[in-house]
mmCIF file of C-alpha atoms and ligand atoms in Angstrom:
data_model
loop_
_atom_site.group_PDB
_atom_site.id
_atom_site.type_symbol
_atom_site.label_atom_id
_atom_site.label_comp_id
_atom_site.label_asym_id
_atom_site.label_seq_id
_atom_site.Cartn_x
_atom_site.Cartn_y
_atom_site.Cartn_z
ATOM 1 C CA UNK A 920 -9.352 -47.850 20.775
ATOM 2 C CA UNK A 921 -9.097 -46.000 17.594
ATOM 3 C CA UNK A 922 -7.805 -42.952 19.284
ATOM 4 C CA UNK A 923 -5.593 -44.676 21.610
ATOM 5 C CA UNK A 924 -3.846 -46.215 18.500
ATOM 6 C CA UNK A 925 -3.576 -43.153 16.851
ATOM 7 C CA UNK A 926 -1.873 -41.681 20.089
ATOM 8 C CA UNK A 927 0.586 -44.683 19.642
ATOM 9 C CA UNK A 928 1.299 -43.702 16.379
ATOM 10 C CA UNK A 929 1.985 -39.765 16.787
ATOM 11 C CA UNK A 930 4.129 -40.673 19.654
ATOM 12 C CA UNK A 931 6.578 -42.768 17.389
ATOM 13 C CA UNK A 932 6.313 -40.636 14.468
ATOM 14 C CA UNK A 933 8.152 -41.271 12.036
ATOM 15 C CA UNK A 934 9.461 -44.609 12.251
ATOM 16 C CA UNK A 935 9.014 -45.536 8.643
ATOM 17 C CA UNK A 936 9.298 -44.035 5.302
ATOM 18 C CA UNK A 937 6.560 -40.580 4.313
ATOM 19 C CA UNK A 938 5.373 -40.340 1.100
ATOM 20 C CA UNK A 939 5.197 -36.739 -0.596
ATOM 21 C CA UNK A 940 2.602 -36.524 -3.136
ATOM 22 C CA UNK A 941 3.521 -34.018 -6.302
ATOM 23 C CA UNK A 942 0.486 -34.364 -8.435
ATOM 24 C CA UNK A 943 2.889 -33.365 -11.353
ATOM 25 C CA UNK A 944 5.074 -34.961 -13.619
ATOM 26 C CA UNK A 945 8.411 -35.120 -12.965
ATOM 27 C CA UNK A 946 11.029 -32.799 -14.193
ATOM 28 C CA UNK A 947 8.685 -29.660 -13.701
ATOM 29 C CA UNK A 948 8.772 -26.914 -10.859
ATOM 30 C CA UNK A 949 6.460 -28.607 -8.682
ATOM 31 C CA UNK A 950 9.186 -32.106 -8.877
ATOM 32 C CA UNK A 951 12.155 -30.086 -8.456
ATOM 33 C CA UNK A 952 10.807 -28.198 -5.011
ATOM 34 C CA UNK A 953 9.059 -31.383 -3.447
ATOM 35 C CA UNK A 954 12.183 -33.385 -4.114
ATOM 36 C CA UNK A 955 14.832 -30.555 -2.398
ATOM 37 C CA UNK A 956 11.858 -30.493 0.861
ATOM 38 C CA UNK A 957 11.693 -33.956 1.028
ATOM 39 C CA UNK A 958 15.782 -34.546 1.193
ATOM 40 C CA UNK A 959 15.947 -31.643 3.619
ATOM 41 C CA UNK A 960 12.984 -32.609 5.842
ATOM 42 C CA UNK A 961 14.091 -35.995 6.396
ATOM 43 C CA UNK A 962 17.082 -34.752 7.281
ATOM 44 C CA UNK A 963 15.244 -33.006 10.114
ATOM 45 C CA UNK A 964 12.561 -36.280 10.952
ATOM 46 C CA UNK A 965 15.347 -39.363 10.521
ATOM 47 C CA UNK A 966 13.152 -41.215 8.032
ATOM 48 C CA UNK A 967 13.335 -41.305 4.235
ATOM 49 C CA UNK A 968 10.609 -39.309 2.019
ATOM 50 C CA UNK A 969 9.485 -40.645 -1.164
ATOM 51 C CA UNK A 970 8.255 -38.489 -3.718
ATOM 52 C CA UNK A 971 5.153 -40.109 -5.509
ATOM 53 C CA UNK A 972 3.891 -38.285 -8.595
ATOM 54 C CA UNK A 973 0.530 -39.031 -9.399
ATOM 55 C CA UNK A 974 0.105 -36.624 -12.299
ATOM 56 C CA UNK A 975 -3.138 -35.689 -14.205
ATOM 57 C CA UNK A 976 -6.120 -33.374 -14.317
ATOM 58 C CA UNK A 977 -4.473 -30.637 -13.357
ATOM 59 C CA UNK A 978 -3.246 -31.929 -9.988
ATOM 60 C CA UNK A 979 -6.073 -33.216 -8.555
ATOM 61 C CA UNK A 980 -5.769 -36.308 -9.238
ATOM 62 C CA UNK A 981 -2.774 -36.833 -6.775
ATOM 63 C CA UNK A 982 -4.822 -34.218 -4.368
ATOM 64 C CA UNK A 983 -7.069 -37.216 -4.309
ATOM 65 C CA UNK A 984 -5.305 -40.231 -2.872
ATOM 66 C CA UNK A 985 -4.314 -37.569 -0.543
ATOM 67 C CA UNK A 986 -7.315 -36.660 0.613
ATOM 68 C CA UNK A 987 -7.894 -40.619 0.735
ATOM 69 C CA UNK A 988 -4.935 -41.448 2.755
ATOM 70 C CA UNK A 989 -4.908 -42.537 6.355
ATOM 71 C CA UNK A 990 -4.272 -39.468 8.406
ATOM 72 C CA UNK A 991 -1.156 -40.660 10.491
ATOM 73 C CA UNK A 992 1.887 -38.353 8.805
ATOM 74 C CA UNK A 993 3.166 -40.516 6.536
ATOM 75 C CA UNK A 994 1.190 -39.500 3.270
ATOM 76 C CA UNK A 995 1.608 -35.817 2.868
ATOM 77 C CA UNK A 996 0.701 -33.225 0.027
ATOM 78 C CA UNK A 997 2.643 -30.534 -1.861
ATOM 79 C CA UNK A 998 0.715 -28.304 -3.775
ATOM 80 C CA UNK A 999 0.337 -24.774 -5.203
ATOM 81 C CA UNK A 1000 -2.175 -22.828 -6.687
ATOM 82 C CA UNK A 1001 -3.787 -25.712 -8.338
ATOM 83 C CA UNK A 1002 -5.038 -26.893 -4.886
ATOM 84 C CA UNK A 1003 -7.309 -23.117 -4.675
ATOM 85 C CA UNK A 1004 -8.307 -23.382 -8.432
ATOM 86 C CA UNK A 1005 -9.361 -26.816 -9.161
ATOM 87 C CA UNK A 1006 -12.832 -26.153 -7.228
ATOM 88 C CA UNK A 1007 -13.657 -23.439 -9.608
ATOM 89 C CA UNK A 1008 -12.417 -25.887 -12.531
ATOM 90 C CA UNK A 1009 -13.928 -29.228 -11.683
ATOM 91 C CA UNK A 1010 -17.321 -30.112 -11.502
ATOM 92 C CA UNK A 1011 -16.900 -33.432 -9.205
ATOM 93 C CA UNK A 1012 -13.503 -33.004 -7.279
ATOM 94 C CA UNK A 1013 -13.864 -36.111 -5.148
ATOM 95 C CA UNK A 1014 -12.669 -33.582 -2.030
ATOM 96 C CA UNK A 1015 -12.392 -30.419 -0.671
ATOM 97 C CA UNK A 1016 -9.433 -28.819 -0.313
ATOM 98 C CA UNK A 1017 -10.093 -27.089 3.227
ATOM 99 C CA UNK A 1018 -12.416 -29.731 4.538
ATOM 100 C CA UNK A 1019 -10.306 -32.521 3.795
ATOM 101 C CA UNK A 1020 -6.828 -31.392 4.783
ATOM 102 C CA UNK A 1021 -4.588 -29.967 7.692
ATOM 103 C CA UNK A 1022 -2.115 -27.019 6.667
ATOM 104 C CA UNK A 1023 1.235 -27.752 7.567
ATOM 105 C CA UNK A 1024 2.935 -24.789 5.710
ATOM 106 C CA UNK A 1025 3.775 -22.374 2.832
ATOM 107 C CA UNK A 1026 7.554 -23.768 1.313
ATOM 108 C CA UNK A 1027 8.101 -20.998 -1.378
ATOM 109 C CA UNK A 1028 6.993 -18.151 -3.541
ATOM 110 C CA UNK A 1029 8.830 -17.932 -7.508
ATOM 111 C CA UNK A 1030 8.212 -15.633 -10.428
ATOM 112 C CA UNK A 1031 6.889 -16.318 -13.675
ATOM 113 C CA UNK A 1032 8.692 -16.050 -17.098
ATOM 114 C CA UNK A 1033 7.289 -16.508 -20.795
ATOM 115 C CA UNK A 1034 9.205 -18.657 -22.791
ATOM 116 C CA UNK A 1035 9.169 -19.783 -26.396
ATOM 117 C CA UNK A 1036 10.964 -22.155 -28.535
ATOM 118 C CA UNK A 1037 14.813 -20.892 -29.851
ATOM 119 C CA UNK A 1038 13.705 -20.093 -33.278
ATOM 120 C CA UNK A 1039 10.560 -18.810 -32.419
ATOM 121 C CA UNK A 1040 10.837 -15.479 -34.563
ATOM 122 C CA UNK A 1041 10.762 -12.279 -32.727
ATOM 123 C CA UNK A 1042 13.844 -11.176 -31.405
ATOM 124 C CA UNK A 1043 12.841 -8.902 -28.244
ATOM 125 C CA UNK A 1044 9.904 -8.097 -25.929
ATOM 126 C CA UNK A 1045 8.833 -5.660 -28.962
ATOM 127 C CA UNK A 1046 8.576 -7.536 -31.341
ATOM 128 C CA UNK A 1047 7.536 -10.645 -29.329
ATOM 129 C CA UNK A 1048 4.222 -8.333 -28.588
ATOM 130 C CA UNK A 1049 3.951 -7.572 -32.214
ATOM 131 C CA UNK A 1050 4.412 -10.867 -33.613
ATOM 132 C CA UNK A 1051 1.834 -12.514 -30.782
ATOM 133 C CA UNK A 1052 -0.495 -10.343 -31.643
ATOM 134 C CA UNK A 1053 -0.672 -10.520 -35.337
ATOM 135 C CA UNK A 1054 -0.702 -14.107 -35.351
ATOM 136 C CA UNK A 1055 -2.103 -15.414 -32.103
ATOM 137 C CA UNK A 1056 -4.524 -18.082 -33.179
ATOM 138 C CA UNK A 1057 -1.271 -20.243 -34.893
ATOM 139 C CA UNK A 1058 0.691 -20.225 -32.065
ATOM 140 C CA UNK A 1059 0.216 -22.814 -29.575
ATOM 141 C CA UNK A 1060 0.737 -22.436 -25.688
ATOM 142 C CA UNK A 1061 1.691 -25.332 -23.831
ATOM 143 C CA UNK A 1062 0.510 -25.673 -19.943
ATOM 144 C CA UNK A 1063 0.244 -28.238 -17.301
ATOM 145 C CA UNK A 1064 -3.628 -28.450 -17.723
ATOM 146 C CA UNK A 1065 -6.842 -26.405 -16.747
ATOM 147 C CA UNK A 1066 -6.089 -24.790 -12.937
ATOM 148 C CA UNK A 1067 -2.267 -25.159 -13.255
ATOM 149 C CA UNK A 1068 -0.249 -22.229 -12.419
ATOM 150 C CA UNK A 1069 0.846 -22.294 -16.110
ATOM 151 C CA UNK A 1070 -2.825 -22.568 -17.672
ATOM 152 C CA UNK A 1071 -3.364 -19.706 -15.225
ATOM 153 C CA UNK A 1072 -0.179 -17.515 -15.961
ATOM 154 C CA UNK A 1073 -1.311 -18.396 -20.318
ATOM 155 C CA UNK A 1074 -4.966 -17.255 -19.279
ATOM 156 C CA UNK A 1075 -3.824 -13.959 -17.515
ATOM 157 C CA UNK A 1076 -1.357 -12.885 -20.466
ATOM 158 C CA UNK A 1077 -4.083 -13.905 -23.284
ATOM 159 C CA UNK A 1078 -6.718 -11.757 -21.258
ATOM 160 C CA UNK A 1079 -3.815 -9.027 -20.643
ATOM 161 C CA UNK A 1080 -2.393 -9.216 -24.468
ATOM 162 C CA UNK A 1081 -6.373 -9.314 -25.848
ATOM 163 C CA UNK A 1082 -5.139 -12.541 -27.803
ATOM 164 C CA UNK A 1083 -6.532 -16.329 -27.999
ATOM 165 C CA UNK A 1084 -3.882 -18.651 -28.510
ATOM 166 C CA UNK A 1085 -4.195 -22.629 -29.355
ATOM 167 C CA UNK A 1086 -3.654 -24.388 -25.341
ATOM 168 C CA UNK A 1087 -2.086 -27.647 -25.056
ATOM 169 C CA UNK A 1088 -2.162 -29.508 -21.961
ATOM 170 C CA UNK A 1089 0.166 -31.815 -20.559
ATOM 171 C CA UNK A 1090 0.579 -33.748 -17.049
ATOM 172 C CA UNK A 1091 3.049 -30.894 -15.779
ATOM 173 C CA UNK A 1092 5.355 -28.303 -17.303
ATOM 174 C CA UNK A 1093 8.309 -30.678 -17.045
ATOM 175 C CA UNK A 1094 7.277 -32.773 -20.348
ATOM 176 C CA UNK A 1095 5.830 -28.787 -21.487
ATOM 177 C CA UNK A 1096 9.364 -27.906 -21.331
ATOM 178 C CA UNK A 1097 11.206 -30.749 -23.205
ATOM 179 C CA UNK A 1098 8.360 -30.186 -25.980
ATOM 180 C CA UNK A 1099 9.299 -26.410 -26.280
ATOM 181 C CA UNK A 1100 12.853 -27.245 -26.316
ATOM 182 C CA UNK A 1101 12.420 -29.612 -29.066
ATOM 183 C CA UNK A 1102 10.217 -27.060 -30.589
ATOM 184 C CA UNK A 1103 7.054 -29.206 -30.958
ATOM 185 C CA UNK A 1104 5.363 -25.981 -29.288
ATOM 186 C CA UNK A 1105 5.591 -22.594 -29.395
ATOM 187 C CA UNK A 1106 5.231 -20.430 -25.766
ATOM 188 C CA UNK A 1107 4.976 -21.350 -22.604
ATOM 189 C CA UNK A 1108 4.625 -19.021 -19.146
ATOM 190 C CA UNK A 1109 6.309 -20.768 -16.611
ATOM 191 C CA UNK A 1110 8.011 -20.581 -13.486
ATOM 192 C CA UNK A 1111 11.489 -19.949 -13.126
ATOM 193 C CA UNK A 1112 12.517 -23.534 -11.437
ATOM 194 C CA UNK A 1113 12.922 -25.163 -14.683
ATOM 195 C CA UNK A 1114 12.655 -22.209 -17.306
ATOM 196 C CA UNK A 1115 15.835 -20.216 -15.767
ATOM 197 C CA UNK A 1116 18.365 -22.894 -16.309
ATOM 198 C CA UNK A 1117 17.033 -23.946 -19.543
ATOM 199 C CA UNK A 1118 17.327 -19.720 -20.974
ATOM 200 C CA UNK A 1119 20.803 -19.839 -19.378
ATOM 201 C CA UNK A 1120 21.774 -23.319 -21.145
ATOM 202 C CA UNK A 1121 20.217 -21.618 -24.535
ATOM 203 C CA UNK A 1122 17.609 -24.570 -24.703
ATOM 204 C CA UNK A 1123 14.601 -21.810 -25.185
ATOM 205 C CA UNK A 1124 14.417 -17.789 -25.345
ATOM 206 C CA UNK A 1125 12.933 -15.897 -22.901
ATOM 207 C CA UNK A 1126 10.973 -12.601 -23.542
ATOM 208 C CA UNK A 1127 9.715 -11.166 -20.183
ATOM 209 C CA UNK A 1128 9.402 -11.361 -16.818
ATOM 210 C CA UNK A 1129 5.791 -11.658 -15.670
ATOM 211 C CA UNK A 1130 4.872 -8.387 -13.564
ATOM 212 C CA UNK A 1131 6.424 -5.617 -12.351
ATOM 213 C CA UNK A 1132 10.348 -6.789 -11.552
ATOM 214 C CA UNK A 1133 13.086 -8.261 -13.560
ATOM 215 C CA UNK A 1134 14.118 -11.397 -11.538
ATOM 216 C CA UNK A 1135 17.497 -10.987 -10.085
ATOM 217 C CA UNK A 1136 18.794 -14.352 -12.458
ATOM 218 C CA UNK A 1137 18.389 -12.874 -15.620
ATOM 219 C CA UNK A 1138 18.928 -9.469 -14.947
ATOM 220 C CA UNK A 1139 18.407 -8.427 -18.677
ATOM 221 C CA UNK A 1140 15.693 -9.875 -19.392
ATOM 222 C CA UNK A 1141 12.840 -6.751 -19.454
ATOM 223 C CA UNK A 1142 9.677 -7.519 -16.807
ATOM 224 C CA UNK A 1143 5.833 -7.123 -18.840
ATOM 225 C CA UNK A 1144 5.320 -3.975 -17.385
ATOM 226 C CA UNK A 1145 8.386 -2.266 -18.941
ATOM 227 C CA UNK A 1146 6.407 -2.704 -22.382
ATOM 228 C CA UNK A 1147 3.212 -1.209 -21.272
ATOM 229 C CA UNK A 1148 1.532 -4.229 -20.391
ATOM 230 C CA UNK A 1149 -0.506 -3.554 -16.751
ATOM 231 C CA UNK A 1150 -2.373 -6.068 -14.728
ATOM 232 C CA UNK A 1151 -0.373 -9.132 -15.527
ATOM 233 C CA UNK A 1152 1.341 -10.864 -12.736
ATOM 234 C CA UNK A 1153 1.412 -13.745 -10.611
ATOM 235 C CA UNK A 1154 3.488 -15.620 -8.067
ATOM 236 C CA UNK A 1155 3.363 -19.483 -7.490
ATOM 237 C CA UNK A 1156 3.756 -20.655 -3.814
ATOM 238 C CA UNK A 1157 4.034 -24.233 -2.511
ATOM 239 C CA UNK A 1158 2.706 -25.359 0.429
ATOM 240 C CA UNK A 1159 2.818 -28.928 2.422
ATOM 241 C CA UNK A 1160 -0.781 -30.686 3.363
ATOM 242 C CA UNK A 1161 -1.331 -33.558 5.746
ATOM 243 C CA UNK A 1162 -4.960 -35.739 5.340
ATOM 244 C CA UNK A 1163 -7.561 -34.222 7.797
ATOM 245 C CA UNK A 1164 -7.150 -35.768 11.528
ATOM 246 C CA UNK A 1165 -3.372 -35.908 10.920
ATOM 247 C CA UNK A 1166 -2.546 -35.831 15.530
ATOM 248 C CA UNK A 1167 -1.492 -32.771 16.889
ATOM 249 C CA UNK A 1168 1.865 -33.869 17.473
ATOM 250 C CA UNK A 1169 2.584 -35.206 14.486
ATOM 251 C CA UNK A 1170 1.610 -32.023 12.774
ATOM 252 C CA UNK A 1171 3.735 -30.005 15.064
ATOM 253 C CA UNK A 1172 6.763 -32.345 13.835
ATOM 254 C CA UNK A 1173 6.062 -31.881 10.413
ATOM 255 C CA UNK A 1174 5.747 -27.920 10.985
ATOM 256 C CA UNK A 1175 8.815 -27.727 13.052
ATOM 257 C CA UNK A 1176 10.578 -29.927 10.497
ATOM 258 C CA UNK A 1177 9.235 -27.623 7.008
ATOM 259 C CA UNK A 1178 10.985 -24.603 9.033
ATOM 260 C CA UNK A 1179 13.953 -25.851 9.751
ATOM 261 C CA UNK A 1180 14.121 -26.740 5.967
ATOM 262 C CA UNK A 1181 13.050 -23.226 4.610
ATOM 263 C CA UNK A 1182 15.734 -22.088 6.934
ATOM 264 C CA UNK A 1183 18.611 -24.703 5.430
ATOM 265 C CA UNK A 1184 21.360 -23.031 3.383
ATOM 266 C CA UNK A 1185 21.693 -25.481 1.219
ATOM 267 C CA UNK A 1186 17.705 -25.075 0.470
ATOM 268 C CA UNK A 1187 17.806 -21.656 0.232
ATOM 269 C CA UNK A 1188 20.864 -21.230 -2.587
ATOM 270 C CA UNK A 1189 19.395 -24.091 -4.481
ATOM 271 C CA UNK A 1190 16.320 -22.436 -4.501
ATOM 272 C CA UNK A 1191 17.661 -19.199 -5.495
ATOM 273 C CA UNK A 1192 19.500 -20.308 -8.203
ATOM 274 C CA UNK A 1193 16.399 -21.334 -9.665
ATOM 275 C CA UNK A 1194 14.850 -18.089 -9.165
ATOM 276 C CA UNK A 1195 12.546 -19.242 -5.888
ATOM 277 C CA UNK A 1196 12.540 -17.903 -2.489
ATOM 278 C CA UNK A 1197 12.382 -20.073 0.463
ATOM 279 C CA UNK A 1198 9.783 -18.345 2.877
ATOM 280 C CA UNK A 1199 10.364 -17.025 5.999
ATOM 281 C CA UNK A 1200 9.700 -19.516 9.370
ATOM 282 C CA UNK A 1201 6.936 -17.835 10.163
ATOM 283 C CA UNK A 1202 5.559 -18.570 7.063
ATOM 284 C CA UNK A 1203 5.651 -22.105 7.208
ATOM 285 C CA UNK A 1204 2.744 -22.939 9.739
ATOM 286 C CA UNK A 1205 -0.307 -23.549 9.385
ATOM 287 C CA UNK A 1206 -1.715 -20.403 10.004
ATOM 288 C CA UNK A 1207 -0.476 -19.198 6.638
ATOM 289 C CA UNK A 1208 -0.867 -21.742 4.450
ATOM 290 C CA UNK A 1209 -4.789 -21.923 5.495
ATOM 291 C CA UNK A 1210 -4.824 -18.123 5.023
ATOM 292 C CA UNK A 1211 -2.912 -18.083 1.784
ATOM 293 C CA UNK A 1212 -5.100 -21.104 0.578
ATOM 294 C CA UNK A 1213 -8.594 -18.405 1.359
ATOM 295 C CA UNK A 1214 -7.302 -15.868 -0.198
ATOM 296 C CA UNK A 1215 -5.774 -17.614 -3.623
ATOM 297 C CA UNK A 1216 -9.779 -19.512 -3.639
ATOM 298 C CA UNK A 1217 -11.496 -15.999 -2.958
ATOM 299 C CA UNK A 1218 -9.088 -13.855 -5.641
ATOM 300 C CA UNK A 1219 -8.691 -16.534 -8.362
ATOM 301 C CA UNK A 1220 -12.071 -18.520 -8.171
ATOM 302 C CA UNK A 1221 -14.281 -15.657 -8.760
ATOM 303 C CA UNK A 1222 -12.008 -14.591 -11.688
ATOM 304 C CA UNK A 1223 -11.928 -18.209 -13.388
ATOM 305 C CA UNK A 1224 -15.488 -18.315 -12.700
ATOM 306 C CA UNK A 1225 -16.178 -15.408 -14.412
ATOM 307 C CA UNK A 1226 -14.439 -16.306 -17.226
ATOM 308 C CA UNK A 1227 -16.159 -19.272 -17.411
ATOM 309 C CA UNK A 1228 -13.139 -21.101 -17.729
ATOM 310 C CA UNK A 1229 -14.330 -25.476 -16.950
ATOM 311 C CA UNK A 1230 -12.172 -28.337 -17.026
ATOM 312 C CA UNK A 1231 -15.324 -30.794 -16.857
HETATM 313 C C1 MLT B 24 4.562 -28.602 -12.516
HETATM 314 O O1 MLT B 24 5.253 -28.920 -11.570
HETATM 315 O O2 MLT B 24 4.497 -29.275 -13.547
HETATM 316 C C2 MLT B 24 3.860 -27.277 -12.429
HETATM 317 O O3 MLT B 24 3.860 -26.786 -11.132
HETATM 318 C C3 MLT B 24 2.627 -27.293 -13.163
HETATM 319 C C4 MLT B 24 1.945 -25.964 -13.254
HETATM 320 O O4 MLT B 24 1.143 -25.705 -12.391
HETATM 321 O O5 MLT B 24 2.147 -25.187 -14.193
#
């Protein structure tokens, strides 16, 4: 009976609203991507997508209701490397984040930038290094909580720069970002969705590029590696999630629908503008979203665990 209704469902899918999970706050990288998917996938399904952010503990707490939802299409995940990381950070995670999900597909890969207040005094990537290093344990680095992409990026460049400076959470880099530009903290390493267009609008200054390339939107700004500094870089991808036991063919709508969006011009140039790619078609499926998701939990979680980095 179950199964038969569940056949019903799939086979009118979608014929009310989906809700996207971001389990970030809004205004941050993670709002701004789920809420250009969600107009351009509903575009491609004929139903309206509401974005839902359930924000706190570093993501999972959104993962969560998720991973609670009925598994019919119309509660789906977007996520990013928080999704690998939170099993190495949390002691209880109320699910698992193979186990208790269906890949539907990667959505995008974007740089990382370090950021500071405007007055924050060193003038260049030279003296930035200096300045950080002589006085590390006063300045204070905001992130979106332990596992974010941010907490991760701040770990990385404190391990790279040999430095320890003061962390302060919040529920997602978007209220990070309006504290920095108010200058209530000090750095920040970010992605580019939200920290580009605030370094172009002169709302915060921008030092380096994390890894190996300048990103093509600030094309002056010098990457890490230019000033010696090896070993520090990272890319943040999103991907979409459906509950586990979401029906064939209603994952094979949602697939179809995610690459017809990474595919949309309109996507793609707002995405670029923001320094994101949209990935390639092939990219959003299943396939390599559950691939990406092993290899982010067998690269990262070692490395947190190691570092004995805990959230609880
Ligand atoms: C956000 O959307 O707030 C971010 O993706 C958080 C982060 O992981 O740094």
């Amino acid at each position: 009976m179950a199964m038969a209704g569940l056949q019903a469902t799939a086979q009118d899918f979608p014929s009310r609203p989906i809700t996207m999970v971001m389990p970030y706050a809004p205004g941050g990288p993670g709002d701004t991507i789920t809420r250009l998917f969600a107009g351009a996938m509903q575009k491609q399904l004929g139903q309206q997508i509401v974005v839902d952010n359930t924000a706190g503990a570093s993501g999972s707490i959104g993962t969560a209701k998720v991973a609670r939802s009925k598994a019919d299409g119309y509660t789906l995940l977007m996520i990013h490397v928080s999704h690998a990381t939170n099993t190495a950070m949390y002691k209880n995670l109320p699910y698992h984040p193979v186990d208790d999900f269906e890949p539907i597909g990667r959505a995008t890969i974007g740089p990382m930038l370090i950021v500071a207040r405007n007055d924050f005094p060193a003038k260049d990537l030279k003296d930035w290094l200096a300045y950080v290093k002589a006085n590390a344990p006063k300045i204070s680095l905001a992130h979106a909580g332990v596992g974010s992409a941010s907490h991760l990026c701040g770990l990385m460049m404190m391990n790279a720069l040999n430095v320890k400076f003061n962390e302060i959470p919040y529920k997602g880099t978007g209220p990070a970002l309006t504290d920095l530009m108010g200058g209530q903290v000090d750095l920040m390493c970010d992605q580019t969705s939200g920290t580009v267009p605030s370094v172009k609008a002169d709302k915060i200054k921008a030092y380096a590029a994390v890894g190996k390339s300048r990103l093509s939107g600030l094309p002056d700004l010098p990457a890490i590696s230019e000033a010696g500094v090896q070993g520090f870089d990272i890319t943040i991808s999103f991907g979409l999630y459906a509950p586990k036991g979401t029906p064939k063919p209603v994952m094979d709508q949602l697939t179809t629908a995610l690459q017809k969006s990474v595919t949309d011009p309109d996507v793609r140039q707002r995405l670029e503008a923001m320094g994101v790619s949209a990935v390639p078609p092939d990219m959003a499926r299943p396939e390599a979203l559950r691939a990406h998701l092993k290899y982010e939990m067998d690269s990262l979680n070692s490395l947190l665990t190691k570092a004995g980095v805990k959230a609880n």
